[in-house]
JSON list of C-alpha atoms in Angstrom, two decimals:
[
{"chain": "A", "resi": 71, "resn": "MET", "atom": "CA", "xyz": [84.78, 90.05, 106.50]},
{"chain": "A", "resi": 72, "resn": "VAL", "atom": "CA", "xyz": [87.81, 88.00, 107.94]},
{"chain": "A", "resi": 73, "resn": "ALA", "atom": "CA", "xyz": [90.64, 89.78, 108.52]},
{"chain": "A", "resi": 74, "resn": "PRO", "atom": "CA", "xyz": [93.85, 87.84, 107.92]},
{"chain": "A", "resi": 75, "resn": "SER", "atom": "CA", "xyz": [95.60, 88.76, 110.99]},
{"chain": "A", "resi": 76, "resn": "PHE", "atom": "CA", "xyz": [92.60, 86.66, 113.09]},
{"chain": "A", "resi": 77, "resn": "VAL", "atom": "CA", "xyz": [95.36, 83.87, 112.57]},
{"chain": "A", "resi": 78, "resn": "VAL", "atom": "CA", "xyz": [97.31, 85.92, 115.85]},
{"chain": "A", "resi": 79, "resn": "ASP", "atom": "CA", "xyz": [94.42, 84.84, 118.50]},
{"chain": "A", "resi": 80, "resn": "PHE", "atom": "CA", "xyz": [92.09, 82.51, 116.10]},
{"chain": "A", "resi": 81, "resn": "SER", "atom": "CA", "xyz": [92.58, 79.65, 114.96]},
{"chain": "A", "resi": 82, "resn": "TYR", "atom": "CA", "xyz": [91.56, 78.09, 110.99]},
{"chain": "A", "resi": 83, "resn": "PRO", "atom": "CA", "xyz": [89.21, 77.52, 110.60]},
{"chain": "A", "resi": 84, "resn": "GLU", "atom": "CA", "xyz": [87.77, 76.68, 113.15]},
{"chain": "A", "resi": 85, "resn": "ILE", "atom": "CA", "xyz": [87.13, 81.21, 113.06]},
{"chain": "A", "resi": 86, "resn": "ILE", "atom": "CA", "xyz": [84.15, 80.33, 110.97]},
{"chain": "A", "resi": 87, "resn": "SER", "atom": "CA", "xyz": [82.23, 77.61, 113.20]},
{"chain": "A", "resi": 88, "resn": "TYR", "atom": "CA", "xyz": [82.75, 80.51, 115.76]},
{"chain": "A", "resi": 89, "resn": "LEU", "atom": "CA", "xyz": [80.81, 82.24, 113.73]},
{"chain": "A", "resi": 90, "resn": "LYS", "atom": "CA", "xyz": [78.12, 80.90, 112.22]},
{"chain": "A", "resi": 91, "resn": "LYS", "atom": "CA", "xyz": [77.61, 80.03, 115.61]},
{"chain": "A", "resi": 92, "resn": "LEU", "atom": "CA", "xyz": [77.37, 83.26, 116.01]},
{"chain": "A", "resi": 93, "resn": "GLY", "atom": "CA", "xyz": [74.61, 83.81, 114.00]},
{"chain": "A", "resi": 94, "resn": "PHE", "atom": "CA", "xyz": [76.37, 84.92, 110.83]},
{"chain": "A", "resi": 95, "resn": "ASP", "atom": "CA", "xyz": [75.30, 83.17, 107.35]},
{"chain": "A", "resi": 96, "resn": "LYS", "atom": "CA", "xyz": [78.35, 84.50, 105.40]},
{"chain": "A", "resi": 97, "resn": "VAL", "atom": "CA", "xyz": [82.11, 85.20, 106.79]},
{"chain": "A", "resi": 98, "resn": "VAL", "atom": "CA", "xyz": [85.04, 86.02, 103.77]},
{"chain": "A", "resi": 99, "resn": "GLU", "atom": "CA", "xyz": [88.30, 86.80, 104.57]},
{"chain": "A", "resi": 100, "resn": "VAL", "atom": "CA", "xyz": [89.37, 90.14, 103.79]},
{"chain": "A", "resi": 101, "resn": "THR", "atom": "CA", "xyz": [91.96, 88.84, 100.88]},
{"chain": "A", "resi": 102, "resn": "PHE", "atom": "CA", "xyz": [90.56, 88.97, 97.89]},
{"chain": "A", "resi": 103, "resn": "GLY", "atom": "CA", "xyz": [89.86, 92.97, 98.49]},
{"chain": "A", "resi": 104, "resn": "ALA", "atom": "CA", "xyz": [94.09, 93.28, 99.26]},
{"chain": "A", "resi": 105, "resn": "LYS", "atom": "CA", "xyz": [94.01, 91.69, 96.54]},
{"chain": "A", "resi": 106, "resn": "MET", "atom": "CA", "xyz": [91.52, 94.36, 94.16]},
{"chain": "A", "resi": 107, "resn": "VAL", "atom": "CA", "xyz": [93.35, 96.73, 96.11]},
{"chain": "A", "resi": 108, "resn": "ASN", "atom": "CA", "xyz": [96.96, 95.65, 95.31]},
{"chain": "A", "resi": 109, "resn": "ARG", "atom": "CA", "xyz": [95.70, 96.43, 91.45]},
{"chain": "A", "resi": 110, "resn": "GLU", "atom": "CA", "xyz": [95.01, 99.83, 91.51]},
{"chain": "A", "resi": 111, "resn": "TYR", "atom": "CA", "xyz": [98.23, 100.83, 93.02]},
{"chain": "A", "resi": 112, "resn": "HIS", "atom": "CA", "xyz": [99.35, 98.64, 90.71]},
{"chain": "A", "resi": 113, "resn": "ASP", "atom": "CA", "xyz": [98.11, 100.91, 87.83]},
{"chain": "A", "resi": 114, "resn": "PHE", "atom": "CA", "xyz": [98.37, 103.91, 90.05]},
{"chain": "A", "resi": 115, "resn": "LEU", "atom": "CA", "xyz": [102.08, 104.01, 91.08]},
{"chain": "A", "resi": 116, "resn": "LYS", "atom": "CA", "xyz": [103.56, 102.64, 87.38]},
{"chain": "A", "resi": 117, "resn": "ASP", "atom": "CA", "xyz": [103.54, 106.33, 86.73]},
{"chain": "A", "resi": 118, "resn": "SER", "atom": "CA", "xyz": [104.25, 107.95, 89.96]},
{"chain": "A", "resi": 119, "resn": "LYS", "atom": "CA", "xyz": [107.33, 110.83, 89.85]},
{"chain": "A", "resi": 120, "resn": "GLU", "atom": "CA", "xyz": [106.97, 111.79, 93.41]},
{"chain": "A", "resi": 121, "resn": "LEU", "atom": "CA", "xyz": [106.40, 110.51, 96.33]},
{"chain": "A", "resi": 122, "resn": "LYS", "atom": "CA", "xyz": [103.32, 108.60, 97.62]},
{"chain": "A", "resi": 123, "resn": "ILE", "atom": "CA", "xyz": [102.12, 107.02, 100.77]},
{"chain": "A", "resi": 124, "resn": "SER", "atom": "CA", "xyz": [99.70, 103.95, 101.33]},
{"chain": "A", "resi": 125, "resn": "THR", "atom": "CA", "xyz": [96.43, 104.24, 102.72]},
{"chain": "A", "resi": 126, "resn": "ALA", "atom": "CA", "xyz": [95.98, 101.42, 103.57]},
{"chain": "A", "resi": 127, "resn": "CYS", "atom": "CA", "xyz": [95.70, 101.46, 106.84]},
{"chain": "A", "resi": 128, "resn": "PRO", "atom": "CA", "xyz": [93.61, 104.00, 108.55]},
{"chain": "A", "resi": 129, "resn": "GLY", "atom": "CA", "xyz": [95.78, 106.01, 111.42]},
{"chain": "A", "resi": 130, "resn": "ILE", "atom": "CA", "xyz": [98.00, 106.17, 107.93]},
{"chain": "A", "resi": 131, "resn": "VAL", "atom": "CA", "xyz": [95.79, 108.14, 106.63]},
{"chain": "A", "resi": 132, "resn": "ASP", "atom": "CA", "xyz": [93.87, 110.01, 110.17]},
{"chain": "A", "resi": 133, "resn": "LEU", "atom": "CA", "xyz": [97.78, 110.44, 110.83]},
{"chain": "A", "resi": 134, "resn": "VAL", "atom": "CA", "xyz": [99.23, 112.91, 107.59]},
{"chain": "A", "resi": 135, "resn": "LYS", "atom": "CA", "xyz": [95.31, 114.56, 108.07]},
{"chain": "A", "resi": 136, "resn": "ARG", "atom": "CA", "xyz": [95.91, 116.16, 110.90]},
{"chain": "A", "resi": 137, "resn": "LYS", "atom": "CA", "xyz": [99.97, 116.10, 111.15]},
{"chain": "A", "resi": 138, "resn": "TYR", "atom": "CA", "xyz": [100.93, 116.65, 107.19]},
{"chain": "A", "resi": 139, "resn": "PRO", "atom": "CA", "xyz": [98.13, 117.98, 105.99]},
{"chain": "A", "resi": 140, "resn": "GLU", "atom": "CA", "xyz": [100.32, 119.67, 103.21]},
{"chain": "A", "resi": 141, "resn": "ARG", "atom": "CA", "xyz": [101.10, 115.56, 102.30]},
{"chain": "A", "resi": 142, "resn": "VAL", "atom": "CA", "xyz": [96.91, 114.56, 101.98]},
{"chain": "A", "resi": 143, "resn": "LYS", "atom": "CA", "xyz": [97.27, 114.77, 98.31]},
{"chain": "A", "resi": 144, "resn": "ASP", "atom": "CA", "xyz": [100.86, 111.76, 97.74]},
{"chain": "A", "resi": 145, "resn": "LEU", "atom": "CA", "xyz": [98.17, 109.94, 100.16]},
{"chain": "A", "resi": 146, "resn": "ILE", "atom": "CA", "xyz": [97.74, 107.09, 97.24]},
{"chain": "A", "resi": 147, "resn": "PRO", "atom": "CA", "xyz": [93.87, 107.75, 96.36]},
{"chain": "A", "resi": 148, "resn": "VAL", "atom": "CA", "xyz": [92.88, 103.88, 96.72]},
{"chain": "A", "resi": 149, "resn": "VAL", "atom": "CA", "xyz": [90.28, 102.89, 99.14]},
{"chain": "A", "resi": 150, "resn": "SER", "atom": "CA", "xyz": [92.00, 100.07, 102.32]},
{"chain": "A", "resi": 151, "resn": "PRO", "atom": "CA", "xyz": [91.09, 96.40, 102.20]},
{"chain": "A", "resi": 152, "resn": "MET", "atom": "CA", "xyz": [87.84, 95.95, 104.28]},
{"chain": "A", "resi": 153, "resn": "ILE", "atom": "CA", "xyz": [86.24, 99.09, 102.23]},
{"chain": "A", "resi": 154, "resn": "ALA", "atom": "CA", "xyz": [87.26, 96.91, 99.33]},
{"chain": "A", "resi": 155, "resn": "MET", "atom": "CA", "xyz": [86.16, 94.38, 100.56]},
{"chain": "A", "resi": 156, "resn": "GLY", "atom": "CA", "xyz": [82.64, 95.88, 101.92]},
{"chain": "A", "resi": 157, "resn": "LYS", "atom": "CA", "xyz": [81.90, 96.81, 98.28]},
{"chain": "A", "resi": 158, "resn": "ILE", "atom": "CA", "xyz": [82.20, 93.23, 96.32]},
{"chain": "A", "resi": 159, "resn": "CYS", "atom": "CA", "xyz": [79.97, 92.44, 99.34]},
{"chain": "A", "resi": 160, "resn": "ARG", "atom": "CA", "xyz": [76.79, 94.18, 98.61]},
{"chain": "A", "resi": 161, "resn": "LYS", "atom": "CA", "xyz": [77.43, 93.55, 95.31]},
{"chain": "A", "resi": 162, "resn": "ILE", "atom": "CA", "xyz": [76.93, 89.62, 95.36]},
{"chain": "A", "resi": 163, "resn": "TYR", "atom": "CA", "xyz": [75.57, 90.01, 99.43]},
{"chain": "A", "resi": 164, "resn": "PRO", "atom": "CA", "xyz": [72.97, 92.51, 98.35]},
{"chain": "A", "resi": 165, "resn": "GLY", "atom": "CA", "xyz": [70.41, 93.19, 102.06]},
{"chain": "A", "resi": 166, "resn": "TYR", "atom": "CA", "xyz": [72.79, 91.45, 104.21]},
{"chain": "A", "resi": 167, "resn": "LYS", "atom": "CA", "xyz": [74.26, 93.37, 106.83]},
{"chain": "A", "resi": 168, "resn": "ILE", "atom": "CA", "xyz": [78.24, 93.92, 106.81]},
{"chain": "A", "resi": 169, "resn": "ILE", "atom": "CA", "xyz": [80.58, 93.51, 109.85]},
{"chain": "A", "resi": 170, "resn": "PHE", "atom": "CA", "xyz": [84.25, 93.52, 109.69]},
{"chain": "A", "resi": 171, "resn": "ILE", "atom": "CA", "xyz": [85.88, 91.54, 112.31]},
{"chain": "A", "resi": 172, "resn": "SER", "atom": "CA", "xyz": [89.69, 94.08, 113.35]},
{"chain": "A", "resi": 173, "resn": "PRO", "atom": "CA", "xyz": [92.61, 93.95, 115.01]},
{"chain": "A", "resi": 174, "resn": "CYS", "atom": "CA", "xyz": [91.67, 97.85, 115.40]},
{"chain": "A", "resi": 175, "resn": "ASN", "atom": "CA", "xyz": [89.93, 100.59, 117.25]},
{"chain": "A", "resi": 176, "resn": "TYR", "atom": "CA", "xyz": [90.93, 103.04, 114.00]},
{"chain": "A", "resi": 177, "resn": "LYS", "atom": "CA", "xyz": [88.92, 99.59, 111.50]},
{"chain": "A", "resi": 178, "resn": "LYS", "atom": "CA", "xyz": [85.53, 101.63, 113.82]},
{"chain": "A", "resi": 179, "resn": "ILE", "atom": "CA", "xyz": [86.31, 104.51, 113.27]},
{"chain": "A", "resi": 180, "resn": "GLU", "atom": "CA", "xyz": [87.00, 104.15, 109.29]},
{"chain": "A", "resi": 181, "resn": "ALA", "atom": "CA", "xyz": [83.44, 102.41, 109.79]},
{"chain": "A", "resi": 182, "resn": "LYS", "atom": "CA", "xyz": [81.14, 104.63, 110.58]},
{"chain": "A", "resi": 183, "resn": "ASN", "atom": "CA", "xyz": [82.20, 106.55, 108.28]},
{"chain": "A", "resi": 184, "resn": "SER", "atom": "CA", "xyz": [82.07, 104.37, 105.08]},
{"chain": "A", "resi": 185, "resn": "LYS", "atom": "CA", "xyz": [78.04, 103.09, 104.05]},
{"chain": "A", "resi": 186, "resn": "PHE", "atom": "CA", "xyz": [79.77, 99.89, 103.01]},
{"chain": "A", "resi": 187, "resn": "ILE", "atom": "CA", "xyz": [80.67, 98.00, 106.73]},
{"chain": "A", "resi": 188, "resn": "ASP", "atom": "CA", "xyz": [78.01, 97.97, 109.21]},
{"chain": "A", "resi": 189, "resn": "GLY", "atom": "CA", "xyz": [79.77, 97.08, 112.27]},
{"chain": "A", "resi": 190, "resn": "VAL", "atom": "CA", "xyz": [82.42, 96.44, 113.14]},
{"chain": "A", "resi": 191, "resn": "ILE", "atom": "CA", "xyz": [83.60, 93.97, 116.30]},
{"chain": "A", "resi": 192, "resn": "ASP", "atom": "CA", "xyz": [87.36, 93.68, 116.84]},
{"chain": "A", "resi": 193, "resn": "PHE", "atom": "CA", "xyz": [89.05, 90.56, 118.42]},
{"chain": "A", "resi": 194, "resn": "ARG", "atom": "CA", "xyz": [89.75, 91.44, 122.32]},
{"chain": "A", "resi": 195, "resn": "GLU", "atom": "CA", "xyz": [85.61, 91.84, 121.38]},
{"chain": "A", "resi": 196, "resn": "LEU", "atom": "CA", "xyz": [84.88, 88.24, 119.34]},
{"chain": "A", "resi": 197, "resn": "LYS", "atom": "CA", "xyz": [86.99, 86.68, 121.90]},
{"chain": "A", "resi": 198, "resn": "GLY", "atom": "CA", "xyz": [84.46, 87.30, 124.50]},
{"chain": "A", "resi": 199, "resn": "LEU", "atom": "CA", "xyz": [82.03, 86.80, 122.27]},
{"chain": "A", "resi": 200, "resn": "VAL", "atom": "CA", "xyz": [82.95, 83.76, 121.60]},
{"chain": "A", "resi": 201, "resn": "SER", "atom": "CA", "xyz": [84.29, 82.65, 124.45]},
{"chain": "A", "resi": 202, "resn": "GLU", "atom": "CA", "xyz": [81.63, 80.50, 125.96]},
{"chain": "A", "resi": 203, "resn": "ILE", "atom": "CA", "xyz": [80.49, 78.54, 122.77]},
{"chain": "A", "resi": 204, "resn": "GLU", "atom": "CA", "xyz": [81.91, 74.99, 121.81]},
{"chain": "A", "resi": 205, "resn": "ILE", "atom": "CA", "xyz": [82.15, 73.25, 118.18]},
{"chain": "A", "resi": 206, "resn": "GLY", "atom": "CA", "xyz": [82.42, 70.59, 116.89]},
{"chain": "A", "resi": 207, "resn": "GLY", "atom": "CA", "xyz": [83.88, 69.08, 113.52]},
{"chain": "A", "resi": 208, "resn": "ASN", "atom": "CA", "xyz": [85.94, 71.16, 110.88]},
{"chain": "A", "resi": 209, "resn": "GLY", "atom": "CA", "xyz": [83.97, 74.95, 110.35]},
{"chain": "A", "resi": 210, "resn": "GLY", "atom": "CA", "xyz": [85.05, 74.57, 106.33]},
{"chain": "A", "resi": 211, "resn": "HIS", "atom": "CA", "xyz": [85.96, 76.87, 103.68]},
{"chain": "A", "resi": 212, "resn": "PHE", "atom": "CA", "xyz": [85.65, 80.92, 104.00]},
{"chain": "A", "resi": 213, "resn": "ASP", "atom": "CA", "xyz": [82.45, 81.96, 101.53]},
{"chain": "A", "resi": 214, "resn": "LYS", "atom": "CA", "xyz": [83.93, 83.30, 98.14]},
{"chain": "A", "resi": 215, "resn": "PHE", "atom": "CA", "xyz": [86.77, 86.05, 96.82]},
{"chain": "A", "resi": 216, "resn": "TYR", "atom": "CA", "xyz": [89.10, 83.49, 98.09]},
{"chain": "A", "resi": 217, "resn": "ASN", "atom": "CA", "xyz": [92.93, 84.69, 97.35]},
{"chain": "A", "resi": 218, "resn": "ASP", "atom": "CA", "xyz": [96.29, 83.18, 99.69]},
{"chain": "A", "resi": 219, "resn": "TYR", "atom": "CA", "xyz": [98.95, 85.49, 98.68]},
{"chain": "A", "resi": 220, "resn": "THR", "atom": "CA", "xyz": [97.14, 88.39, 101.09]},
{"chain": "A", "resi": 221, "resn": "LYS", "atom": "CA", "xyz": [97.72, 86.56, 103.90]},
{"chain": "A", "resi": 222, "resn": "VAL", "atom": "CA", "xyz": [100.75, 88.85, 104.64]},
{"chain": "A", "resi": 223, "resn": "TYR", "atom": "CA", "xyz": [99.08, 91.78, 104.64]},
{"chain": "A", "resi": 224, "resn": "PRO", "atom": "CA", "xyz": [98.88, 92.22, 108.55]},
{"chain": "A", "resi": 225, "resn": "LEU", "atom": "CA", "xyz": [103.05, 92.29, 107.97]},
{"chain": "A", "resi": 226, "resn": "ALA", "atom": "CA", "xyz": [104.64, 94.96, 107.61]},
{"chain": "A", "resi": 227, "resn": "GLY", "atom": "CA", "xyz": [105.51, 95.45, 103.64]},
{"chain": "A", "resi": 228, "resn": "GLY", "atom": "CA", "xyz": [103.08, 93.45, 102.69]},
{"chain": "A", "resi": 229, "resn": "LEU", "atom": "CA", "xyz": [101.27, 95.25, 101.07]},
{"chain": "A", "resi": 230, "resn": "SER", "atom": "CA", "xyz": [105.08, 96.18, 98.97]},
{"chain": "A", "resi": 231, "resn": "LYS", "atom": "CA", "xyz": [105.47, 92.42, 98.51]},
{"chain": "A", "resi": 232, "resn": "THR", "atom": "CA", "xyz": [102.05, 91.25, 97.18]},
{"chain": "A", "resi": 233, "resn": "ALA", "atom": "CA", "xyz": [101.75, 94.65, 94.89]},
{"chain": "A", "resi": 234, "resn": "HIS", "atom": "CA", "xyz": [103.63, 93.45, 92.16]},
{"chain": "A", "resi": 235, "resn": "LEU", "atom": "CA", "xyz": [105.86, 96.41, 92.30]},
{"chain": "A", "resi": 236, "resn": "LYS", "atom": "CA", "xyz": [108.92, 95.31, 90.25]},
{"chain": "A", "resi": 237, "resn": "GLY", "atom": "CA", "xyz": [109.25, 96.57, 87.10]},
{"chain": "A", "resi": 238, "resn": "ILE", "atom": "CA", "xyz": [106.81, 99.56, 87.44]},
{"chain": "A", "resi": 239, "resn": "LEU", "atom": "CA", "xyz": [109.62, 101.10, 90.94]},
{"chain": "A", "resi": 240, "resn": "LYS", "atom": "CA", "xyz": [112.60, 100.15, 92.37]},
{"chain": "A", "resi": 241, "resn": "LYS", "atom": "CA", "xyz": [113.51, 98.24, 95.20]},
{"chain": "A", "resi": 242, "resn": "LYS", "atom": "CA", "xyz": [115.01, 101.48, 96.91]},
{"chain": "A", "resi": 243, "resn": "GLU", "atom": "CA", "xyz": [112.34, 104.29, 95.10]},
{"chain": "A", "resi": 244, "resn": "VAL", "atom": "CA", "xyz": [110.30, 101.52, 98.18]},
{"chain": "A", "resi": 245, "resn": "LYS", "atom": "CA", "xyz": [110.52, 102.12, 101.89]},
{"chain": "A", "resi": 246, "resn": "ILE", "atom": "CA", "xyz": [108.68, 100.51, 104.29]},
{"chain": "A", "resi": 247, "resn": "ILE", "atom": "CA", "xyz": [107.92, 101.70, 107.61]},
{"chain": "A", "resi": 248, "resn": "ASP", "atom": "CA", "xyz": [106.10, 100.39, 110.68]},
{"chain": "A", "resi": 249, "resn": "GLY", "atom": "CA", "xyz": [105.02, 102.00, 113.87]},
{"chain": "A", "resi": 250, "resn": "VAL", "atom": "CA", "xyz": [104.07, 106.01, 113.86]},
{"chain": "A", "resi": 251, "resn": "THR", "atom": "CA", "xyz": [106.55, 107.66, 115.08]},
{"chain": "A", "resi": 252, "resn": "LYS", "atom": "CA", "xyz": [109.43, 105.96, 112.74]},
{"chain": "A", "resi": 253, "resn": "VAL", "atom": "CA", "xyz": [106.37, 107.30, 110.24]},
{"chain": "A", "resi": 254, "resn": "ARG", "atom": "CA", "xyz": [106.65, 110.71, 111.88]},
{"chain": "A", "resi": 255, "resn": "LYS", "atom": "CA", "xyz": [110.34, 110.63, 112.04]},
{"chain": "A", "resi": 256, "resn": "PHE", "atom": "CA", "xyz": [110.09, 110.35, 108.20]},
{"chain": "A", "resi": 257, "resn": "LEU", "atom": "CA", "xyz": [107.34, 111.99, 107.35]},
{"chain": "A", "resi": 258, "resn": "ASP", "atom": "CA", "xyz": [109.71, 114.94, 108.90]},
{"chain": "A", "resi": 259, "resn": "ARG", "atom": "CA", "xyz": [112.26, 114.40, 106.91]},
{"chain": "A", "resi": 260, "resn": "PRO", "atom": "CA", "xyz": [111.47, 111.94, 103.80]},
{"chain": "A", "resi": 261, "resn": "SER", "atom": "CA", "xyz": [113.93, 110.70, 101.82]},
{"chain": "A", "resi": 262, "resn": "GLU", "atom": "CA", "xyz": [115.75, 111.52, 98.62]},
{"chain": "A", "resi": 263, "resn": "GLY", "atom": "CA", "xyz": [114.35, 109.29, 96.43]},
{"chain": "A", "resi": 264, "resn": "ILE", "atom": "CA", "xyz": [111.49, 107.43, 98.08]},
{"chain": "A", "resi": 265, "resn": "LYS", "atom": "CA", "xyz": [108.64, 106.98, 95.54]},
{"chain": "A", "resi": 266, "resn": "PHE", "atom": "CA", "xyz": [106.75, 105.31, 97.72]},
{"chain": "A", "resi": 267, "resn": "LEU", "atom": "CA", "xyz": [106.12, 105.08, 101.34]},
{"chain": "A", "resi": 268, "resn": "ASP", "atom": "CA", "xyz": [104.65, 101.45, 102.70]},
{"chain": "A", "resi": 269, "resn": "CYS", "atom": "CA", "xyz": [103.45, 102.32, 105.82]},
{"chain": "A", "resi": 270, "resn": "ASN", "atom": "CA", "xyz": [101.29, 100.84, 109.02]},
{"chain": "A", "resi": 271, "resn": "PHE", "atom": "CA", "xyz": [100.42, 103.07, 112.43]},
{"chain": "A", "resi": 272, "resn": "CYS", "atom": "CA", "xyz": [101.43, 99.56, 114.53]},
{"chain": "A", "resi": 273, "resn": "VAL", "atom": "CA", "xyz": [105.27, 97.95, 115.10]},
{"chain": "A", "resi": 274, "resn": "GLY", "atom": "CA", "xyz": [104.75, 94.68, 112.85]},
{"chain": "A", "resi": 275, "resn": "GLY", "atom": "CA", "xyz": [101.77, 96.00, 111.12]},
{"chain": "A", "resi": 276, "resn": "CYS", "atom": "CA", "xyz": [98.45, 94.58, 111.85]},
{"chain": "A", "resi": 277, "resn": "VAL", "atom": "CA", "xyz": [99.65, 91.52, 114.06]},
{"chain": "A", "resi": 278, "resn": "GLY", "atom": "CA", "xyz": [100.20, 94.75, 116.67]},
{"chain": "A", "resi": 279, "resn": "GLY", "atom": "CA", "xyz": [97.32, 95.96, 116.10]},
{"chain": "A", "resi": 280, "resn": "PRO", "atom": "CA", "xyz": [95.29, 97.54, 119.68]},
{"chain": "A", "resi": 281, "resn": "CYS", "atom": "CA", "xyz": [92.76, 94.97, 119.66]},
{"chain": "A", "resi": 282, "resn": "VAL", "atom": "CA", "xyz": [95.02, 91.25, 119.35]},
{"chain": "A", "resi": 283, "resn": "GLU", "atom": "CA", "xyz": [94.67, 89.34, 122.60]},
{"chain": "A", "resi": 284, "resn": "SER", "atom": "CA", "xyz": [98.47, 87.92, 122.17]},
{"chain": "A", "resi": 285, "resn": "LYS", "atom": "CA", "xyz": [101.14, 87.82, 123.89]},
{"chain": "A", "resi": 286, "resn": "LYS", "atom": "CA", "xyz": [103.00, 86.02, 122.09]},
{"chain": "A", "resi": 287, "resn": "THR", "atom": "CA", "xyz": [105.65, 88.58, 120.25]},
{"chain": "A", "resi": 288, "resn": "LEU", "atom": "CA", "xyz": [105.66, 89.85, 117.08]},
{"chain": "A", "resi": 289, "resn": "ARG", "atom": "CA", "xyz": [107.71, 87.28, 115.76]},
{"chain": "A", "resi": 290, "resn": "LEU", "atom": "CA", "xyz": [105.77, 84.29, 116.76]},
{"chain": "A", "resi": 291, "resn": "ARG", "atom": "CA", "xyz": [102.83, 86.39, 115.18]},
{"chain": "A", "resi": 292, "resn": "ARG", "atom": "CA", "xyz": [104.07, 86.61, 112.37]},
{"chain": "A", "resi": 293, "resn": "LYS", "atom": "CA", "xyz": [104.99, 83.71, 112.65]},
{"chain": "A", "resi": 294, "resn": "LYS", "atom": "CA", "xyz": [101.70, 83.01, 112.39]},
{"chain": "A", "resi": 295, "resn": "VAL", "atom": "CA", "xyz": [100.48, 84.31, 109.38]},
{"chain": "A", "resi": 296, "resn": "LEU", "atom": "CA", "xyz": [103.40, 82.85, 107.09]},
{"chain": "A", "resi": 297, "resn": "ASP", "atom": "CA", "xyz": [102.17, 79.32, 108.31]},
{"chain": "A", "resi": 298, "resn": "TYR", "atom": "CA", "xyz": [98.29, 79.90, 107.76]},
{"chain": "A", "resi": 299, "resn": "LEU", "atom": "CA", "xyz": [100.13, 81.67, 104.57]},
{"chain": "A", "resi": 300, "resn": "LYS", "atom": "CA", "xyz": [102.24, 78.16, 104.04]},
{"chain": "A", "resi": 301, "resn": "PHE", "atom": "CA", "xyz": [99.43, 76.19, 104.71]},
{"chain": "A", "resi": 302, "resn": "SER", "atom": "CA", "xyz": [96.57, 77.92, 102.30]},
{"chain": "A", "resi": 303, "resn": "LEU", "atom": "CA", "xyz": [97.94, 77.35, 99.38]},
{"chain": "A", "resi": 304, "resn": "LYS", "atom": "CA", "xyz": [97.80, 73.29, 100.27]},
{"chain": "A", "resi": 305, "resn": "GLU", "atom": "CA", "xyz": [94.60, 73.46, 100.84]},
{"chain": "A", "resi": 306, "resn": "ASP", "atom": "CA", "xyz": [91.84, 72.12, 98.02]},
{"chain": "A", "resi": 307, "resn": "ILE", "atom": "CA", "xyz": [89.57, 75.54, 97.49]},
{"chain": "A", "resi": 308, "resn": "PRO", "atom": "CA", "xyz": [86.90, 74.91, 95.11]},
{"chain": "A", "resi": 309, "resn": "GLU", "atom": "CA", "xyz": [86.96, 76.80, 92.52]},
{"chain": "A", "resi": 310, "resn": "ALA", "atom": "CA", "xyz": [83.19, 78.77, 93.40]},
{"chain": "A", "resi": 311, "resn": "LYS", "atom": "CA", "xyz": [84.92, 80.29, 96.48]},
{"chain": "A", "resi": 312, "resn": "LYS", "atom": "CA", "xyz": [87.70, 81.21, 94.79]},
{"chain": "A", "resi": 313, "resn": "GLY", "atom": "CA", "xyz": [88.87, 84.75, 94.15]},
{"chain": "A", "resi": 314, "resn": "LEU", "atom": "CA", "xyz": [87.59, 85.55, 90.92]},
{"chain": "A", "resi": 315, "resn": "ILE", "atom": "CA", "xyz": [88.72, 89.35, 89.70]},
{"chain": "A", "resi": 316, "resn": "GLY", "atom": "CA", "xyz": [85.60, 89.09, 87.44]},
{"chain": "A", "resi": 317, "resn": "LYS", "atom": "CA", "xyz": [83.58, 89.39, 90.50]},
{"chain": "A", "resi": 318, "resn": "ALA", "atom": "CA", "xyz": [84.18, 92.79, 90.95]},
{"chain": "A", "resi": 319, "resn": "LYS", "atom": "CA", "xyz": [83.20, 94.92, 87.96]},
{"chain": "A", "resi": 320, "resn": "GLY", "atom": "CA", "xyz": [82.42, 97.73, 87.24]},
{"chain": "A", "resi": 321, "resn": "VAL", "atom": "CA", "xyz": [83.12, 98.16, 91.41]},
{"chain": "A", "resi": 322, "resn": "SER", "atom": "CA", "xyz": [85.16, 101.31, 92.13]},
{"chain": "A", "resi": 323, "resn": "PHE", "atom": "CA", "xyz": [88.15, 101.21, 94.51]},
{"chain": "A", "resi": 324, "resn": "ARG", "atom": "CA", "xyz": [89.74, 104.19, 93.98]},
{"chain": "A", "resi": 325, "resn": "LYS", "atom": "CA", "xyz": [88.56, 107.29, 96.76]},
{"chain": "A", "resi": 326, "resn": "ASN", "atom": "CA", "xyz": [89.70, 110.63, 96.72]},
{"chain": "A", "resi": 327, "resn": "PHE", "atom": "CA", "xyz": [91.22, 111.55, 100.78]}
]
C-alpha cells in the first residue's frame, strides 16, 4: 500500500516496478482508502455543531491525546486512510501480508496498534532497498482501487478539499493548519465559529514528512503532487482497476478514540 506522497521521492509508474522486484505481489495506492474516509467525514460533519478535529494524521491524534485530553471527544471517530485501505485489502486479498509505504514515522506507531497493517517501510528505507535494483519498461498500473482526486491528500488541506463539504459547512467554519506548532497555538485558543479543523502534524502536510528524502522546497513538492494528479486524470485505467465503492461493502471505517 503506497501513500500518494510517494511522488515526492519516487517516479510513477517506476515505483510499482521497484516494489514488484522486491517481491510484492500486489501494489495499491491508498487514495481509495482516503475516498472511503472522505465519505465518513461528509456523513459525520453534516450534523456537527461544535469543533471537530481531523484524525487522518496519527501525529495529530497522539498530540491531542497527550496534550489536550479534554479535546479527545472532538476527534472525528474515523480511521486514517492507511487503516481504511488496510481493512479493504484484508477483505479483497485475504492471506496477504499488508505493508504500508510511508513518509512518516507516526504511521509505524499506528500500524503497531492495528491488526490491519503488518508493517511499514518509510521512504528513506525504501530508497535504500531499491538503490541497486535495475528496472526496465513500464511498471504498469496500481492493482485495483484506483482513485484520482484524493491524490492531493498529502497536501495541507487535501482532506477538506476533497471531502465535498460544500453545502455542509461554510468556508469560514473550516480551518486548515499544517505544522504542530501552529496546531497547538490554535488548540490553546480556538477561533470562534470553527466547526472543522483539518490539520497535519508536519508543515506542508505529508509531503513534509520526516522520512521524505527530497531536498526540494515544499512548493516544488506540492507541485509534484499536483502534476501527478493532472497526469492521472488523463491516464487510461481499466474498469477492473478503478476504485468502485462496492469493493468496500461491509467494511466499517469508524473508530472511537
